[in-house]
mmCIF file of C-alpha atoms in Angstrom:
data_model
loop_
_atom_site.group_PDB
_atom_site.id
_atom_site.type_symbol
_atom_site.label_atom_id
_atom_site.label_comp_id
_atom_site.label_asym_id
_atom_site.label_seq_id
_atom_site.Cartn_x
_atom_site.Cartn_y
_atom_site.Cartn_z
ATOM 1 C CA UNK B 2 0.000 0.000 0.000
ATOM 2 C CA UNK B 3 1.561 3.561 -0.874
ATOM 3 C CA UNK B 4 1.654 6.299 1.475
ATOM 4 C CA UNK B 5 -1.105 8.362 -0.777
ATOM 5 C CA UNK B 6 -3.229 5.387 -0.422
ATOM 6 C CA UNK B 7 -2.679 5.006 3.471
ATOM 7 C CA UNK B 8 -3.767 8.950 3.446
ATOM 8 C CA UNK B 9 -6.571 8.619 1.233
ATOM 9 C CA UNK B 10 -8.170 5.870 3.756
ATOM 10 C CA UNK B 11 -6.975 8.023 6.770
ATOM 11 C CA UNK B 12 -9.209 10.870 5.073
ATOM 12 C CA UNK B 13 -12.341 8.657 4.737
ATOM 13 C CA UNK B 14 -12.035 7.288 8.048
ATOM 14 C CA UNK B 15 -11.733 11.076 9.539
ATOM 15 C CA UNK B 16 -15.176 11.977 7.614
ATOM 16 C CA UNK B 17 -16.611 8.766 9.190
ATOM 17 C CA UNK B 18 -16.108 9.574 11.952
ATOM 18 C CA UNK B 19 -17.016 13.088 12.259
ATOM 19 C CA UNK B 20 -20.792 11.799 10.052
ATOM 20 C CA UNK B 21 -21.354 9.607 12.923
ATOM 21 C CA UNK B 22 -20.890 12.360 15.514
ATOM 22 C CA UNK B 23 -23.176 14.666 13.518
ATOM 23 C CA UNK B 24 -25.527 12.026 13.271
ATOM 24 C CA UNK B 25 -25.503 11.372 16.890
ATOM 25 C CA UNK B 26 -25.983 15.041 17.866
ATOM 26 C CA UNK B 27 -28.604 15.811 16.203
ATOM 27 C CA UNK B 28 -30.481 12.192 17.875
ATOM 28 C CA UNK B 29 -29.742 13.688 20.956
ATOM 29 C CA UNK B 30 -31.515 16.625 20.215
ATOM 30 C CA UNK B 31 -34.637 15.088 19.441
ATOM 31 C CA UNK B 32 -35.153 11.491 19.719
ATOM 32 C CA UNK B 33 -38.334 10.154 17.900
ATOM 33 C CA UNK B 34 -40.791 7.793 19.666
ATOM 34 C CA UNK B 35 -40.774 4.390 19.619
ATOM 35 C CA UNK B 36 -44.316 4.248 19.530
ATOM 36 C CA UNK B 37 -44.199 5.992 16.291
ATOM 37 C CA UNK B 38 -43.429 3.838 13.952
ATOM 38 C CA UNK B 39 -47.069 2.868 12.222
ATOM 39 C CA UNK B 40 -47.430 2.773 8.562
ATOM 40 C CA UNK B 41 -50.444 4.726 8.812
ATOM 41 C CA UNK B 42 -50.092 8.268 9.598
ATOM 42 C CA UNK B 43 -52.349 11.381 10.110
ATOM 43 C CA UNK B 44 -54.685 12.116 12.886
ATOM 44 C CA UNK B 45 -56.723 9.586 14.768
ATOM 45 C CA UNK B 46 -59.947 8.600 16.352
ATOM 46 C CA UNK B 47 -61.091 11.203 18.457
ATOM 47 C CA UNK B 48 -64.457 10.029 20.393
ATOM 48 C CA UNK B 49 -64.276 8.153 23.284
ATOM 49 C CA UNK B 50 -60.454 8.412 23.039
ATOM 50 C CA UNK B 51 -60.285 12.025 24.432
ATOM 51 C CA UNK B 52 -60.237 12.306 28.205
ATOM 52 C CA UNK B 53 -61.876 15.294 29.833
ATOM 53 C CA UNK B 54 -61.242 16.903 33.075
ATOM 54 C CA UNK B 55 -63.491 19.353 34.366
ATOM 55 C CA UNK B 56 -61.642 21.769 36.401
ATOM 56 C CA UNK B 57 -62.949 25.188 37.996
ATOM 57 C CA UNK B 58 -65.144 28.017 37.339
ATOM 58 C CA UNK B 59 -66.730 26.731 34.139
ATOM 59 C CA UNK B 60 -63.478 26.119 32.646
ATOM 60 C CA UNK B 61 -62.235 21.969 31.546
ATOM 61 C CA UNK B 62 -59.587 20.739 29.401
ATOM 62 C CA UNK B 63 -59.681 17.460 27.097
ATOM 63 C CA UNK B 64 -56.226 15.051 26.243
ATOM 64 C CA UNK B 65 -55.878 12.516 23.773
ATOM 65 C CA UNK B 66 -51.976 11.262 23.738
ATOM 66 C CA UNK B 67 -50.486 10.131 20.914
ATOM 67 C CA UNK B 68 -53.670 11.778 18.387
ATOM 68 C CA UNK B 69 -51.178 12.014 15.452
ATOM 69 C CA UNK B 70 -49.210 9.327 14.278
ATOM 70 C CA UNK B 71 -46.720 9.853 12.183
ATOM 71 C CA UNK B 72 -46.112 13.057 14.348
ATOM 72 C CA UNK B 73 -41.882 12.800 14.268
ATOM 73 C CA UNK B 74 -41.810 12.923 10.643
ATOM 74 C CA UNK B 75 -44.309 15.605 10.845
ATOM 75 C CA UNK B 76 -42.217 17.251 12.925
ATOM 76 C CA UNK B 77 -39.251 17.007 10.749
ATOM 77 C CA UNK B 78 -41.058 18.470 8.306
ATOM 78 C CA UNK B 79 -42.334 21.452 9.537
ATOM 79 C CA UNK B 80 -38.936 22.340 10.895
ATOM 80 C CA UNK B 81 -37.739 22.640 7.428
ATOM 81 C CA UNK B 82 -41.129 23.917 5.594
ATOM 82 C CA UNK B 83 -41.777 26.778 8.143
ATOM 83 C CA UNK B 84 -40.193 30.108 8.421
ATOM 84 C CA UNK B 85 -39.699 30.568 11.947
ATOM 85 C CA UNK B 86 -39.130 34.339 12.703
ATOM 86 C CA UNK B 87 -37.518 35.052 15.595
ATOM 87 C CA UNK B 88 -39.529 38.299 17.551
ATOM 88 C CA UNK B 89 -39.235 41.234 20.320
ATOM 89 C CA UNK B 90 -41.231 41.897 22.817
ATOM 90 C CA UNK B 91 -41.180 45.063 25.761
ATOM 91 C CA UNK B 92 -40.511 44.195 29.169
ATOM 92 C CA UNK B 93 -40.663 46.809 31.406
ATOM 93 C CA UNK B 94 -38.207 49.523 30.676
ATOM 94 C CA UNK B 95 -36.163 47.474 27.928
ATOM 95 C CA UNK B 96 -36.921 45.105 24.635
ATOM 96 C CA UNK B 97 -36.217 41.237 24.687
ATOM 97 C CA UNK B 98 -35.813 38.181 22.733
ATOM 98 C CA UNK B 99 -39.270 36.474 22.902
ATOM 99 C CA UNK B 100 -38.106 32.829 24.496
ATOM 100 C CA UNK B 101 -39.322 30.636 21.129
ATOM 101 C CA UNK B 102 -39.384 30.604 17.398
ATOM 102 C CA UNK B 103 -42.450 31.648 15.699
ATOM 103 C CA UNK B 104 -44.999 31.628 12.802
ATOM 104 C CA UNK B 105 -48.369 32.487 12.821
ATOM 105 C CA UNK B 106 -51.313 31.653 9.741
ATOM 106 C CA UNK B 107 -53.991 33.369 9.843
ATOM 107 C CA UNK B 108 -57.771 32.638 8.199
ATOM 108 C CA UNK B 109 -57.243 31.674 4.923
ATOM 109 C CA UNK B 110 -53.799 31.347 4.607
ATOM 110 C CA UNK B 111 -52.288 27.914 3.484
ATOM 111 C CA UNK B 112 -51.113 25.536 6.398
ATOM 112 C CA UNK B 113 -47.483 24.361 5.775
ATOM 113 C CA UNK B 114 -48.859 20.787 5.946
ATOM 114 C CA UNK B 115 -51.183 18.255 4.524
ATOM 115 C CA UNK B 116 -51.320 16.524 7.780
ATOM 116 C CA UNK B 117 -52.205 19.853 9.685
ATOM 117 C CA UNK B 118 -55.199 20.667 7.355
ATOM 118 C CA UNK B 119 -56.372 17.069 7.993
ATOM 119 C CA UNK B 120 -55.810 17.893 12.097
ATOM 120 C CA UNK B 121 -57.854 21.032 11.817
ATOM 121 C CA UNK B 122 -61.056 18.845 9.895
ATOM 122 C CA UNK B 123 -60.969 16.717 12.539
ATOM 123 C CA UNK B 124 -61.263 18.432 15.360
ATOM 124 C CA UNK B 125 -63.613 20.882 13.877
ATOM 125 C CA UNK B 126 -65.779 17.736 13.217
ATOM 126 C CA UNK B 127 -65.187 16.646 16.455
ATOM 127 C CA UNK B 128 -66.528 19.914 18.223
ATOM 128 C CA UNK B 129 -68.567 20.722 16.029
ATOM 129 C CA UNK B 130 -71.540 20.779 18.223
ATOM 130 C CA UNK B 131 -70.364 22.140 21.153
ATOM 131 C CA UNK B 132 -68.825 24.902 19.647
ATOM 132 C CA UNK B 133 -70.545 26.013 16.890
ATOM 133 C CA UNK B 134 -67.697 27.154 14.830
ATOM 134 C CA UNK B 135 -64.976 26.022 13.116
ATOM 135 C CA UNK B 136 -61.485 26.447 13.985
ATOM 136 C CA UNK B 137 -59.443 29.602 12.247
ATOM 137 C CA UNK B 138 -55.858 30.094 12.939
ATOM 138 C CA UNK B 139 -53.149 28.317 13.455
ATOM 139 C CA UNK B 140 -50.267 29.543 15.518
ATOM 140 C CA UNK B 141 -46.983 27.525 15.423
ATOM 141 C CA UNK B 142 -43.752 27.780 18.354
ATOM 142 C CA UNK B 143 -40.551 26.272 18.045
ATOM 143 C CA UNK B 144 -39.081 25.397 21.560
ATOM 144 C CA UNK B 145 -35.276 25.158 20.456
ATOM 145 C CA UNK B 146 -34.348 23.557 24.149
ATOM 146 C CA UNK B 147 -35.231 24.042 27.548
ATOM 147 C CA UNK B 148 -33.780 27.859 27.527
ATOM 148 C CA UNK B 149 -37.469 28.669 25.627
ATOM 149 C CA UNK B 150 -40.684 28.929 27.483
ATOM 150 C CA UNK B 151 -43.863 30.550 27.503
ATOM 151 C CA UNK B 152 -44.716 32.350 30.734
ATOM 152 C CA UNK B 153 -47.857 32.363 32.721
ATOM 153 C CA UNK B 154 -50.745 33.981 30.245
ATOM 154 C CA UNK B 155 -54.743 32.785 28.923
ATOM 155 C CA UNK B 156 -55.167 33.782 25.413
ATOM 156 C CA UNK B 157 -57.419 36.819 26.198
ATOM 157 C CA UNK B 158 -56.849 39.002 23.620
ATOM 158 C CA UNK B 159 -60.365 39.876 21.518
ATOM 159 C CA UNK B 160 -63.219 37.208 22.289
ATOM 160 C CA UNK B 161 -61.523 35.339 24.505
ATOM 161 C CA UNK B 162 -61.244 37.346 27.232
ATOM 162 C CA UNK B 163 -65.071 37.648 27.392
ATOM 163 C CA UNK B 164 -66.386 34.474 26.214
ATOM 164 C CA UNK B 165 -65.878 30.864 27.039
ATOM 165 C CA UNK B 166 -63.491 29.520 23.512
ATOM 166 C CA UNK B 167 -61.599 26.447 22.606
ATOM 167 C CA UNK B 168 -57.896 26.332 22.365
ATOM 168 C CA UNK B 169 -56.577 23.000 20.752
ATOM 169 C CA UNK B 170 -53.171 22.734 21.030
ATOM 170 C CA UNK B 171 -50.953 19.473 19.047
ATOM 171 C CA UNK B 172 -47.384 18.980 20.838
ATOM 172 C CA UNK B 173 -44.515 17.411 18.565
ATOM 173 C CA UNK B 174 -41.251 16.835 19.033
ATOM 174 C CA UNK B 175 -39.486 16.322 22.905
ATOM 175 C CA UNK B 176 -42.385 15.872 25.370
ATOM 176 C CA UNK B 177 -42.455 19.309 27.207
ATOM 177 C CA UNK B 178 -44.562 20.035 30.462
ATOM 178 C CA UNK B 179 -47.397 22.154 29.822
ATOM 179 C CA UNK B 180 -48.710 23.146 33.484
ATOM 180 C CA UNK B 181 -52.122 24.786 34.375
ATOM 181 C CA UNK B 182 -53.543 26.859 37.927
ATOM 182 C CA UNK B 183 -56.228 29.198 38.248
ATOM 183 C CA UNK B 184 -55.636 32.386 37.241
ATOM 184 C CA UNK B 185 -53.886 34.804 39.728
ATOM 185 C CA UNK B 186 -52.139 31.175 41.564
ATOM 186 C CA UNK B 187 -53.188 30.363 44.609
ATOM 187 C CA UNK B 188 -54.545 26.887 43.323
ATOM 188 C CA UNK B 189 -53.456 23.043 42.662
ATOM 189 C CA UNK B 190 -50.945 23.172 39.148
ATOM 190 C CA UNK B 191 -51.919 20.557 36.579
ATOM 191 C CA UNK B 192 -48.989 19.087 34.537
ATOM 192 C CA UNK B 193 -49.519 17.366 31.461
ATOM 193 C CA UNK B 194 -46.152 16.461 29.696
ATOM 194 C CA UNK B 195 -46.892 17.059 25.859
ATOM 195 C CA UNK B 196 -45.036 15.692 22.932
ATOM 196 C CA UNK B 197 -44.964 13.483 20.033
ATOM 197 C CA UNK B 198 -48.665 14.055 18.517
ATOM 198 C CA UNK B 199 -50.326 14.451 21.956
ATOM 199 C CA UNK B 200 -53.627 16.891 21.657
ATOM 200 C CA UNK B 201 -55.103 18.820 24.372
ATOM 201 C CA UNK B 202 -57.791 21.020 24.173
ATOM 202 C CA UNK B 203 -58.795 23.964 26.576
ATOM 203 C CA UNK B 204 -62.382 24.898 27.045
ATOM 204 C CA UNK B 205 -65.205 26.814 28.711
ATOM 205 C CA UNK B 206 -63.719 29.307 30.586
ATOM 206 C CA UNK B 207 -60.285 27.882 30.776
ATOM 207 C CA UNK B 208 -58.287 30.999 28.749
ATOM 208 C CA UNK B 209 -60.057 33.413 31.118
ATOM 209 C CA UNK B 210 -60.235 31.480 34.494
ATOM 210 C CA UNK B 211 -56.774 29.897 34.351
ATOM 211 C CA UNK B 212 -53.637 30.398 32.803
ATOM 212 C CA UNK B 213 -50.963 28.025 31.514
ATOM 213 C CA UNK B 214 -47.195 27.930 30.831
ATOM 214 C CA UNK B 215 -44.160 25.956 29.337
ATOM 215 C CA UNK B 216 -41.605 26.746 32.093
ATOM 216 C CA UNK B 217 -37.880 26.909 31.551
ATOM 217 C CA UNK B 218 -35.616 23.637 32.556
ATOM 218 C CA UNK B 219 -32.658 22.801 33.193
ATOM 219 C CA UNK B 220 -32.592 19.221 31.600
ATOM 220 C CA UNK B 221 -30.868 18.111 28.930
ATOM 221 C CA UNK B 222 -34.024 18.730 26.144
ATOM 222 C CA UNK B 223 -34.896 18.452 22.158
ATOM 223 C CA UNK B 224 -36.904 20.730 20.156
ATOM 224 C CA UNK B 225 -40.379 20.758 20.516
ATOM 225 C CA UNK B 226 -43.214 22.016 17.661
ATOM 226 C CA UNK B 227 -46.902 23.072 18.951
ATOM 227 C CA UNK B 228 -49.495 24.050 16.868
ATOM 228 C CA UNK B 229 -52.671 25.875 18.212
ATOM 229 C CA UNK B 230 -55.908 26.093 16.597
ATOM 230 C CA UNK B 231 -57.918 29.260 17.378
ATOM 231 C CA UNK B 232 -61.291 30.554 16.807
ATOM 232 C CA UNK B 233 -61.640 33.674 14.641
ATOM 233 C CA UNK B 234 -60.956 36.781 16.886
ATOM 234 C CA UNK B 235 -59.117 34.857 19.718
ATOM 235 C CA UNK B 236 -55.552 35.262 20.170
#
């Protein structure tokens, strides 16, 4: 073997080696379900598959865990279809990073995803009944790692902070904890850890009653995707 064929196989075995590293980084920093791995892909049943809890003052929330399948390859997809904007926000006497990635489509506009259009028909057929209306907007947040969070807030702005509404809110990605108290504390905190196609709705007077948050942690965390469905004039 000649010494530019000894360096020629030193060279490949360097790229190797720094493909597998790549590779393994980026599993760390999201690691797909196990339970993922159906052929068939999309939203479920809803039905007698979502769990509701009935909590105070009028307000109740509804879970269904694992309602998409197929929800890590949605996931991967919507991380390279969307165009997450970073924004700005005030805070007291200074302007900071908002915490999260963002993109927001409003009525009308095109969702970035098949599989997301199909998620909206169902649970507007789902609550149709009880609500009256169909689902609008969809808001989308990119939780790069446990450094982004969402602070204590209902979504109050326009009708909901007046009227009882329905927030439906899919989790993708790393399992984050969403956590719930009565508005003002002072109450028990819910948890629900949310992640790879898990659904939960909020309901009744839930965005005006209570408030909810993704807190900050410290853990070792992937990304995380959630997509909320909105009535028209709630935000």
């Amino acid at each position: 073997m000649t010494r530019c064929h000894r360096e020629i196989i030193a060279a490949t075995l360097i790229e190797c080696v720094f493909e597998c590293v790549a590779y393994t980084r980026h599993m760390t920093a999201f690691q797909g379900s196990l339970l993922d791995l159906c052929e068939e892909t999309g939203p479920g049943a809803l039905g007698s598959t979502v769990r509701r809890t009935i909590l105070d003052h009028g307000a109740w929330i509804d879970v269904r865990p694992g309602w998409i399948a197929g929800a890590d390859a949605l996931f991967e997809r919507l991380m390279q279809a969307v165009p997450w904007r970073a924004e700005k926000r005030h805070m007291y006497d200074r302007i900071v990073d908002v915490p999260r990635l963002l993109k927001f489509y409003d009525e009308g506009e095109p969702l970035p995803d098949v599989m997301l259009e199909q998620a909206k028909q169902a649970l507007d057929t789902h609550y149709a009944e009880e609500l009256g209306e169909p689902f609008r907007t969809a808001g989308l947040c990119l939780y790069r790692d446990g450094r982004d969070s969402v602070a204590w807030h209902g979504d109050r702005i326009g009708r909901g902070g007046t009227d009882d509404t329905m927030v439906a809110i899919i989790s993708i990605g790393t399992p984050r904890s969403l956590l719930l108290r009565p508005r003002g504390g002072g109450g028990h905190t819910l948890r629900h850890d949310l992640g790879h196609g898990d659904l939960i709705v909020m309901g009744g007077s839930c965005q005006r009653t209570w408030e909810h948050s993704i807190p900050k942690t410290t853990r070792p965390t992937g990304p995380r995707i959630s997509i909320q469905f909105r009535l028209r004039g709630v935000r």
